[in-house]
Amino acid sequence: MSAPQLSSMLPKDTFSSRVVIVTGGGSGLGRAMSTELGRLGAKVVITSRKLEKLEATAAEISEETGAEVLPLACDVAQADQVDAMVAAVLDKYGKIDSLVNNAAGNFIAPTERLSARAFGVILDIVLKGTAHCTLAVGKHWLKDEQATGRSILNIATTYASTGSGYVVPSACAKAGVVAMTRSLAVEWGNRGIRINAIAPGPFPTKGAWERLLPGDLVEQFSMDQRVPLGRVGDPRELANLAAYLLSDYAAYINGEVVTMDGGEWLQGAGEFNMLKAIPPKMWDMLEAQVRAANKK
Ligand code: HXC
Ligand code: NAP
């Protein structure tokens, strides 16, 4: 099964004259969101630790969409680098309209194998990184509470709510990101700032799959089988949702965490969902057994 080949769902000028920062915009889902925002007219600032990668991605997105894309090196775990990045964006464009907190670090490991630094490095990137960017941009925005169209989108995960073994620092950090989303949606909602999140299920990007399904794990644990829709996500599907949530079309959506996982987490959660494995022809026999039990 494959994703439908869809074009942009929003009008071409949805983000024209808007400036959007996408952290971790040089690869994977960040790149897909940056491309879609560029296609819809935004000036996109893509940031991460590796400038060379960002420069190559920026050139490719500009070529594909015609958008202005500004690559800026910034380690989100370092508050001073985030402040400098935000200052550089304001210096160049004079304003920021939206922020996508997408940068993340993650790897699989039995939790007892983690050092304190290994745990901390994930919290620093995911939770503190999101806080650093949100604070830097939010403090600037709150100098003018009358401005409109300002929104933040945080990229969480489905296991931020359920928890997950083997990625415990990431689960803790993403849960914090969801708490931040809901808290600030209320605190800043009447001051011209909306904050939402997407909780993606499996989208096989290079960055995620190399660290979460290394070697032949990818064949051993087929992600397609975990999803009721029978397939993984296409980054363009997530990019369309991200663009919508950031745009004025979603002006009454605030504090929402939208799951996009093809129904994956529900399949894992439902007590009897394992019965999907029963072949249809067995149901006559099972029904007879249950009915017989009712008569006893
Ligand atoms: C145990 C490990 C480890 C491993 C690193 N460490 N890998 N411990 N098992 N596999 C430990 C190191 O020994 C070190 O601790 C500490 O973690 C930091 O490691 P560094 O390599 O020094 O860190 P750094 O160079 O900053 O790299 C950060 C990183 C790396 C997070 C470890 O993976 C990275 O750069 N990731 C960025 C991209 C990414 O992760 N993308 C995937 C996002 S997917 P000590 O004590 O030895 O110093 C996602 C959700 C997907 O988030 C959900 C799918 C459904
Ligand atoms: P990815 O390509 O590895 O994206 C992570 C990005 O974060 C990279 O561009 C990386 O760039 C950047 N980054 C890492 N550490 C950083 C730091 N300290 N400062 C600034 N940037 C940093 O993986 P992805 O799959 O697209 O992940 C994107 C987002 O989706 C993440 O928030 C992830 O948790 C979330 N997510 C993904 C999936 C999935 O199935 N793919 C599922 C659920 C959630 P540099 O290395 O250049 O810094």
CSV table of C-alpha atoms and ligand atoms in Angstrom, one decimal:
chain,number,residue,atom,x,y,z
A,1,MET,CA,0.0,0.0,0.0
A,2,SER,CA,1.3,3.5,-0.7
A,3,ALA,CA,0.3,7.1,0.2
A,4,PRO,CA,-2.0,8.9,-2.3
A,5,GLN,CA,0.1,11.3,-4.5
A,6,LEU,CA,-1.4,14.6,-3.4
A,7,SER,CA,-0.4,18.1,-4.3
A,8,SER,CA,-0.5,21.0,-1.8
A,9,MET,CA,-3.8,21.3,0.1
A,10,LEU,CA,-3.6,25.0,0.8
A,11,PRO,CA,-3.7,28.0,-1.5
A,12,LYS,CA,-0.3,29.0,-3.0
A,13,ASP,CA,-0.1,32.3,-1.2
A,14,THR,CA,-1.0,30.9,2.3
A,15,PHE,CA,2.4,32.0,3.8
A,16,SER,CA,3.4,34.7,1.4
A,17,SER,CA,5.4,37.4,3.2
A,18,ARG,CA,5.6,35.1,6.3
A,19,VAL,CA,8.9,34.1,7.9
A,20,VAL,CA,9.0,30.6,9.4
A,21,ILE,CA,11.8,29.0,11.4
A,22,VAL,CA,12.1,25.2,11.1
A,23,THR,CA,14.6,23.6,13.5
A,24,GLY,CA,16.2,20.5,12.1
A,25,GLY,CA,15.0,21.7,8.7
A,26,GLY,CA,17.9,20.2,6.8
A,27,SER,CA,16.7,16.6,6.7
A,28,GLY,CA,13.8,14.2,7.1
A,29,LEU,CA,10.4,15.6,8.2
A,30,GLY,CA,11.9,19.1,8.8
A,31,ARG,CA,13.0,19.2,5.2
A,32,ALA,CA,9.6,18.1,4.0
A,33,MET,CA,7.8,20.7,6.1
A,34,SER,CA,10.2,23.4,4.9
A,35,THR,CA,9.7,22.5,1.3
A,36,GLU,CA,5.9,22.7,1.7
A,37,LEU,CA,6.0,26.0,3.5
A,38,GLY,CA,8.3,27.3,0.8
A,39,ARG,CA,5.9,26.1,-1.9
A,40,LEU,CA,3.2,28.1,-0.1
A,41,GLY,CA,5.2,31.3,-0.2
A,42,ALA,CA,7.0,31.4,3.1
A,43,LYS,CA,10.5,32.6,3.6
A,44,VAL,CA,11.9,29.6,5.5
A,45,VAL,CA,14.8,29.6,7.9
A,46,ILE,CA,16.2,26.1,8.3
A,47,THR,CA,18.5,25.5,11.3
A,48,SER,CA,20.5,22.6,12.8
A,49,ARG,CA,24.1,21.8,13.9
A,50,LYS,CA,25.5,21.0,10.4
A,51,LEU,CA,25.7,24.1,8.2
A,52,GLU,CA,27.0,22.3,5.1
A,53,LYS,CA,24.0,20.0,5.1
A,54,LEU,CA,21.6,23.0,5.6
A,55,GLU,CA,23.2,24.9,2.7
A,56,ALA,CA,22.7,22.0,0.3
A,57,THR,CA,19.1,21.5,1.5
A,58,ALA,CA,18.4,25.2,1.2
A,59,ALA,CA,19.6,25.3,-2.4
A,60,GLU,CA,17.5,22.2,-3.3
A,61,ILE,CA,14.3,23.6,-1.7
A,62,SER,CA,14.8,27.0,-3.4
A,63,GLU,CA,15.4,25.2,-6.7
A,64,GLU,CA,12.3,23.1,-6.3
A,65,THR,CA,9.9,25.7,-5.0
A,66,GLY,CA,11.4,29.1,-5.8
A,67,ALA,CA,11.3,30.0,-2.1
A,68,GLU,CA,13.9,32.0,-0.2
A,69,VAL,CA,15.5,29.6,2.2
A,70,LEU,CA,18.0,30.8,4.8
A,71,PRO,CA,20.3,28.2,6.4
A,72,LEU,CA,21.6,29.0,9.8
A,73,ALA,CA,23.7,26.8,12.1
A,74,CYS,CA,22.3,26.6,15.6
A,75,ASP,CA,22.5,23.9,18.2
A,76,VAL,CA,19.1,24.1,20.0
A,77,ALA,CA,20.6,22.7,23.1
A,78,GLN,CA,22.6,25.9,23.6
A,79,ALA,CA,20.4,28.8,24.6
A,80,ASP,CA,23.0,31.4,23.5
A,81,GLN,CA,23.1,29.9,20.0
A,82,VAL,CA,19.3,30.0,19.8
A,83,ASP,CA,19.3,33.6,20.9
A,84,ALA,CA,21.9,34.4,18.3
A,85,MET,CA,19.9,32.6,15.6
A,86,VAL,CA,16.7,34.4,16.4
A,87,ALA,CA,18.6,37.7,16.4
A,88,ALA,CA,20.0,36.9,13.0
A,89,VAL,CA,16.6,36.1,11.6
A,90,LEU,CA,15.2,39.4,13.0
A,91,ASP,CA,18.1,41.2,11.6
A,92,LYS,CA,17.5,39.9,8.1
A,93,TYR,CA,13.7,39.8,7.9
A,94,GLY,CA,12.6,42.1,10.7
A,95,LYS,CA,10.0,39.6,11.9
A,96,ILE,CA,9.2,36.0,12.6
A,97,ASP,CA,5.7,34.6,12.0
A,98,SER,CA,6.0,30.9,12.9
A,99,LEU,CA,8.3,28.5,14.6
A,100,VAL,CA,8.5,24.7,14.1
A,101,ASN,CA,10.3,22.9,16.9
A,102,ASN,CA,11.3,19.8,14.9
A,103,ALA,CA,14.9,19.2,15.9
A,104,ALA,CA,15.4,16.0,17.9
A,105,GLY,CA,17.9,13.4,19.0
A,106,ASN,CA,17.0,9.8,19.8
A,107,PHE,CA,18.5,6.2,19.7
A,108,ILE,CA,17.3,2.8,21.0
A,109,ALA,CA,18.9,1.4,24.1
A,110,PRO,CA,17.9,-0.6,27.1
A,111,THR,CA,17.6,2.1,29.7
A,112,GLU,CA,20.0,0.5,32.1
A,113,ARG,CA,22.8,0.9,29.5
A,114,LEU,CA,22.4,4.7,29.4
A,115,SER,CA,24.9,7.0,31.1
A,116,ALA,CA,23.7,10.1,32.8
A,117,ARG,CA,25.1,12.1,29.8
A,118,ALA,CA,23.3,9.9,27.3
A,119,PHE,CA,20.0,10.5,29.0
A,120,GLY,CA,20.8,14.2,29.3
A,121,VAL,CA,21.8,14.8,25.7
A,122,ILE,CA,18.3,13.7,24.5
A,123,LEU,CA,16.5,15.9,27.1
A,124,ASP,CA,18.8,18.8,26.1
A,125,ILE,CA,18.0,18.6,22.4
A,126,VAL,CA,14.3,17.7,22.6
A,127,LEU,CA,12.9,19.3,25.7
A,128,LYS,CA,15.4,22.1,26.4
A,129,GLY,CA,15.9,22.8,22.7
A,130,THR,CA,12.1,23.3,22.3
A,131,ALA,CA,12.0,25.5,25.4
A,132,HIS,CA,15.0,27.6,24.2
A,133,CYS,CA,13.5,28.3,20.8
A,134,THR,CA,10.0,28.9,22.2
A,135,LEU,CA,11.3,31.3,24.8
A,136,ALA,CA,13.5,33.2,22.4
A,137,VAL,CA,10.8,33.6,19.8
A,138,GLY,CA,7.9,34.0,22.3
A,139,LYS,CA,9.6,36.8,24.3
A,140,HIS,CA,10.1,38.7,21.1
A,141,TRP,CA,6.5,38.2,20.0
A,142,LEU,CA,5.1,39.3,23.4
A,143,LYS,CA,6.6,42.8,22.9
A,144,ASP,CA,3.7,43.3,20.5
A,145,GLU,CA,0.6,41.3,21.6
A,146,GLN,CA,-1.6,42.9,18.9
A,147,ALA,CA,0.2,41.2,16.0
A,148,THR,CA,-1.7,38.3,14.3
A,149,GLY,CA,-0.8,35.0,12.5
A,150,ARG,CA,1.8,33.9,15.0
A,151,SER,CA,2.0,30.2,15.7
A,152,ILE,CA,4.3,27.5,17.0
A,153,LEU,CA,4.2,23.8,15.9
A,154,ASN,CA,6.0,21.2,18.1
A,155,ILE,CA,6.8,17.8,16.7
A,156,ALA,CA,6.1,15.2,19.4
A,157,THR,CA,5.6,11.4,19.0
A,158,THR,CA,2.7,9.1,19.8
A,159,TYR,CA,4.7,7.5,22.6
A,160,ALA,CA,4.8,10.9,24.4
A,161,SER,CA,1.4,9.8,25.8
A,162,THR,CA,1.8,6.1,26.0
A,163,GLY,CA,5.5,5.9,26.9
A,164,SER,CA,7.8,3.4,25.2
A,165,GLY,CA,10.6,1.1,26.4
A,166,TYR,CA,14.0,1.4,24.7
A,167,VAL,CA,13.6,5.1,23.9
A,168,VAL,CA,12.9,6.4,27.5
A,169,PRO,CA,14.8,9.7,27.3
A,170,SER,CA,13.0,10.6,24.1
A,171,ALA,CA,9.6,9.5,25.6
A,172,CYS,CA,10.2,11.7,28.7
A,173,ALA,CA,11.4,14.7,26.6
A,174,LYS,CA,8.5,14.5,24.1
A,175,ALA,CA,6.0,14.2,27.0
A,176,GLY,CA,7.5,17.4,28.3
A,177,VAL,CA,7.0,19.0,24.8
A,178,VAL,CA,3.4,18.0,24.8
A,179,ALA,CA,3.0,19.5,28.3
A,180,MET,CA,4.7,22.7,27.1
A,181,THR,CA,2.3,22.8,24.1
A,182,ARG,CA,-0.8,22.6,26.2
A,183,SER,CA,0.4,24.9,28.9
A,184,LEU,CA,1.5,27.7,26.7
A,185,ALA,CA,-1.5,27.4,24.4
A,186,VAL,CA,-3.5,28.6,27.5
A,187,GLU,CA,-0.9,31.1,28.9
A,188,TRP,CA,-0.2,32.8,25.5
A,189,GLY,CA,-3.5,32.1,23.7
A,190,ASN,CA,-5.0,35.6,24.4
A,191,ARG,CA,-1.7,37.3,23.5
A,192,GLY,CA,-1.7,36.4,19.8
A,193,ILE,CA,0.2,33.1,19.9
A,194,ARG,CA,-1.3,29.7,19.0
A,195,ILE,CA,0.7,26.5,19.9
A,196,ASN,CA,-0.1,23.0,18.6
A,197,ALA,CA,1.7,19.7,18.1
A,198,ILE,CA,1.8,16.8,15.8
A,199,ALA,CA,2.4,13.3,17.2
A,200,PRO,CA,3.7,11.3,14.2
A,201,GLY,CA,3.8,7.5,14.0
A,202,PRO,CA,6.4,5.8,11.7
A,203,PHE,CA,7.8,7.9,8.9
A,204,PRO,CA,10.9,6.2,7.7
A,205,THR,CA,13.5,9.0,7.5
A,206,LYS,CA,17.2,8.2,7.3
A,207,GLY,CA,17.9,10.0,10.6
A,208,ALA,CA,15.3,8.1,12.6
A,209,TRP,CA,15.6,4.7,11.0
A,210,GLU,CA,19.5,4.6,11.3
A,211,ARG,CA,19.1,5.1,15.1
A,212,LEU,CA,15.9,3.3,15.8
A,213,LEU,CA,16.0,0.3,13.4
A,214,PRO,CA,19.7,-0.3,12.7
A,215,GLY,CA,21.0,-3.2,10.6
A,216,ASP,CA,18.4,-5.9,9.9
A,217,LEU,CA,16.0,-4.7,12.6
A,218,VAL,CA,14.1,-3.0,9.8
A,219,GLU,CA,13.3,-6.4,8.3
A,220,GLN,CA,12.7,-8.1,11.6
A,221,PHE,CA,10.2,-5.5,12.8
A,222,SER,CA,8.2,-4.3,9.8
A,223,MET,CA,6.6,-1.1,10.7
A,224,ASP,CA,3.9,-1.5,8.1
A,225,GLN,CA,2.4,-4.4,10.0
A,226,ARG,CA,2.0,-2.3,13.1
A,227,VAL,CA,-0.3,0.2,11.3
A,228,PRO,CA,-4.0,-0.6,10.6
A,229,LEU,CA,-3.7,1.2,7.3
A,230,GLY,CA,-0.9,-1.2,6.3
A,231,ARG,CA,1.8,1.3,5.5
A,232,VAL,CA,4.1,3.9,7.0
A,233,GLY,CA,3.6,7.6,6.6
A,234,ASP,CA,4.8,9.8,3.7
A,235,PRO,CA,6.6,13.0,4.8
A,236,ARG,CA,4.4,15.0,2.4
A,237,GLU,CA,1.3,14.0,4.4
A,238,LEU,CA,2.8,15.3,7.5
A,239,ALA,CA,4.0,18.5,5.7
A,240,ASN,CA,0.4,19.2,4.6
A,241,LEU,CA,-0.9,18.9,8.2
A,242,ALA,CA,2.0,21.0,9.5
A,243,ALA,CA,1.3,23.8,7.0
A,244,TYR,CA,-2.4,23.7,7.9
A,245,LEU,CA,-1.8,23.9,11.7
A,246,LEU,CA,0.6,26.8,11.2
A,247,SER,CA,-1.7,28.7,8.9
A,248,ASP,CA,-4.6,31.1,9.5
A,249,TYR,CA,-6.9,28.3,8.3
A,250,ALA,CA,-6.3,26.7,11.7
A,251,ALA,CA,-6.8,30.0,13.6
A,252,TYR,CA,-9.2,28.4,16.1
A,253,ILE,CA,-7.0,25.3,16.8
A,254,ASN,CA,-4.9,25.9,19.9
A,255,GLY,CA,-3.3,23.4,22.3
A,256,GLU,CA,-4.1,20.4,20.1
A,257,VAL,CA,-1.9,17.4,19.6
A,258,VAL,CA,-2.8,15.8,16.3
A,259,THR,CA,-1.8,12.2,15.9
A,260,MET,CA,-0.8,11.1,12.4
A,261,ASP,CA,0.0,7.5,12.6
A,262,GLY,CA,-2.4,5.5,10.5
A,263,GLY,CA,-4.0,4.3,13.7
A,264,GLU,CA,-0.8,2.6,14.9
A,265,TRP,CA,-1.0,3.4,18.6
A,266,LEU,CA,-4.6,2.3,18.9
A,267,GLN,CA,-3.8,-1.0,17.3
A,268,GLY,CA,-1.2,-1.6,20.1
A,269,ALA,CA,-3.6,-0.4,22.8
A,270,GLY,CA,-6.9,-2.2,22.1
A,271,GLU,CA,-7.2,-5.3,24.3
A,272,PHE,CA,-8.5,-7.6,21.6
A,273,ASN,CA,-6.9,-6.1,18.5
A,274,MET,CA,-4.7,-9.3,18.2
A,275,LEU,CA,-7.8,-11.0,16.9
A,276,LYS,CA,-7.1,-9.3,13.5
A,277,ALA,CA,-4.8,-12.3,13.0
A,278,ILE,CA,-7.7,-14.8,13.0
A,279,PRO,CA,-8.5,-15.9,9.4
A,280,PRO,CA,-12.1,-15.0,8.4
A,281,LYS,CA,-13.1,-18.6,8.0
A,282,MET,CA,-12.3,-19.4,11.6
A,283,TRP,CA,-15.1,-17.0,12.8
A,284,ASP,CA,-17.9,-19.5,12.2
A,285,MET,CA,-16.2,-22.0,14.5
A,286,LEU,CA,-15.5,-19.3,17.2
A,287,GLU,CA,-19.0,-18.0,17.1
A,288,ALA,CA,-20.4,-21.5,17.6
A,289,GLN,CA,-18.1,-22.0,20.6
A,290,VAL,CA,-19.2,-18.7,22.1
A,291,ARG,CA,-22.9,-19.4,21.5
A,292,ALA,CA,-22.4,-22.8,23.1
A,293,ALA,CA,-20.9,-21.2,26.2
A,294,ASN,CA,-23.9,-18.8,26.4
A,295,LYS,CA,-26.2,-21.8,26.7
A,296,LYS,CA,-24.4,-23.5,29.6
B,1,HXC,C1,24.0,4.0,24.5
B,1,HXC,C2,24.7,6.0,23.6
B,1,HXC,C3,24.3,5.5,22.3
B,1,HXC,C4,23.7,4.2,22.2
B,1,HXC,C5,25.1,7.6,22.1
B,1,HXC,N1,25.2,7.2,23.4
B,1,HXC,N2,24.6,6.5,21.4
B,1,HXC,N3,24.5,5.3,24.7
B,1,HXC,N4,23.6,3.5,23.3
B,1,HXC,N5,23.3,3.7,21.0
B,1,HXC,C6,25.7,8.1,24.4
B,1,HXC,C7,27.2,8.4,24.2
B,1,HXC,O1,28.1,7.4,24.7
B,1,HXC,C8,27.3,9.7,25.1
B,1,HXC,O2,27.4,9.3,26.5
B,1,HXC,C9,26.0,10.4,24.9
B,1,HXC,O3,25.1,9.3,24.5
B,1,HXC,C10,26.0,11.4,23.8
B,1,HXC,O4,26.6,10.9,22.7
B,1,HXC,P1,27.3,11.7,21.6
B,1,HXC,O5,27.6,10.9,20.4
B,1,HXC,O6,28.5,12.4,22.2
B,1,HXC,O7,26.2,12.9,21.3
B,1,HXC,P2,26.0,13.8,20.0
B,1,HXC,O8,27.2,13.8,19.1
B,1,HXC,O9,25.6,15.1,20.6
B,1,HXC,O10,24.8,13.1,19.2
B,1,HXC,C11,23.5,13.2,19.7
B,1,HXC,C12,22.7,11.9,19.5
B,1,HXC,C13,22.8,11.5,18.0
B,1,HXC,C14,21.3,12.1,19.9
B,1,HXC,C15,23.4,10.8,20.3
B,1,HXC,O11,22.0,10.3,17.8
B,1,HXC,C16,22.3,12.6,17.1
B,1,HXC,O12,23.0,13.5,16.7
B,1,HXC,N6,21.0,12.5,16.7
B,1,HXC,C17,20.3,13.6,15.8
B,1,HXC,C18,19.3,13.0,14.9
B,1,HXC,C19,18.3,12.0,15.4
B,1,HXC,O13,18.5,11.4,16.5
B,1,HXC,N7,17.3,11.8,14.7
B,1,HXC,C20,16.2,10.8,15.0
B,1,HXC,C21,15.0,11.5,15.5
B,1,HXC,S1,13.7,10.3,15.5
B,1,HXC,P3,28.8,9.2,27.3
B,1,HXC,O14,28.4,9.1,28.7
B,1,HXC,O15,29.5,8.0,26.7
B,1,HXC,O16,29.5,10.5,27.1
B,1,HXC,C22,12.7,10.6,16.8
B,1,HXC,C23,11.4,9.8,17.0
B,1,HXC,C24,11.2,8.7,16.1
B,1,HXC,O17,13.0,11.3,17.6
B,1,HXC,C25,9.9,7.9,16.4
B,1,HXC,C26,9.7,6.8,15.4
B,1,HXC,C27,8.4,6.1,15.4
B,2,NAP,P1,16.1,13.6,11.4
B,2,NAP,O1,16.1,13.7,9.9
B,2,NAP,O2,17.2,12.9,12.1
B,2,NAP,O3,15.8,15.0,12.0
B,2,NAP,C1,16.3,15.5,13.2
B,2,NAP,C2,16.9,16.8,12.9
B,2,NAP,O4,17.3,17.4,14.1
B,2,NAP,C3,18.1,16.7,12.0
B,2,NAP,O5,18.0,17.6,10.9
B,2,NAP,C4,19.3,17.2,12.9
B,2,NAP,O6,20.2,18.0,12.2
B,2,NAP,C5,18.5,18.1,13.9
B,2,NAP,N1,19.2,18.2,15.2
B,2,NAP,C6,19.6,17.2,16.0
B,2,NAP,N2,20.2,17.6,17.1
B,2,NAP,C7,20.1,19.0,17.0
B,2,NAP,C8,20.6,20.1,17.8
B,2,NAP,N3,21.2,19.8,19.0
B,2,NAP,N4,20.4,21.3,17.4
B,2,NAP,C9,19.7,21.6,16.2
B,2,NAP,N5,19.3,20.6,15.4
B,2,NAP,C10,19.5,19.3,15.8
B,2,NAP,O7,14.8,12.7,11.8
B,2,NAP,P2,13.2,12.9,11.5
B,2,NAP,O8,12.6,11.6,11.4
B,2,NAP,O9,13.0,13.8,10.3
B,2,NAP,O10,12.7,13.6,12.8
B,2,NAP,C11,12.1,14.9,12.8
B,2,NAP,C12,11.2,15.1,13.9
B,2,NAP,O11,10.1,14.1,13.8
B,2,NAP,C13,11.8,14.8,15.3
B,2,NAP,O12,11.3,15.7,16.2
B,2,NAP,C14,11.4,13.4,15.6
B,2,NAP,O13,11.4,13.2,17.0
B,2,NAP,C15,10.0,13.4,15.1
B,2,NAP,N6,9.4,12.1,14.8
B,2,NAP,C16,9.8,11.4,13.8
B,2,NAP,C17,9.2,10.2,13.5
B,2,NAP,C18,9.6,9.3,12.4
B,2,NAP,O14,9.1,8.2,12.2
B,2,NAP,N7,10.6,9.8,11.5
B,2,NAP,C19,8.2,9.7,14.4
B,2,NAP,C20,7.8,10.5,15.4
B,2,NAP,C21,8.4,11.7,15.6
B,2,NAP,P3,21.8,18.1,12.5
B,2,NAP,O15,22.3,16.7,12.7
B,2,NAP,O16,22.4,18.8,11.4
B,2,NAP,O17,21.9,18.9,13.8
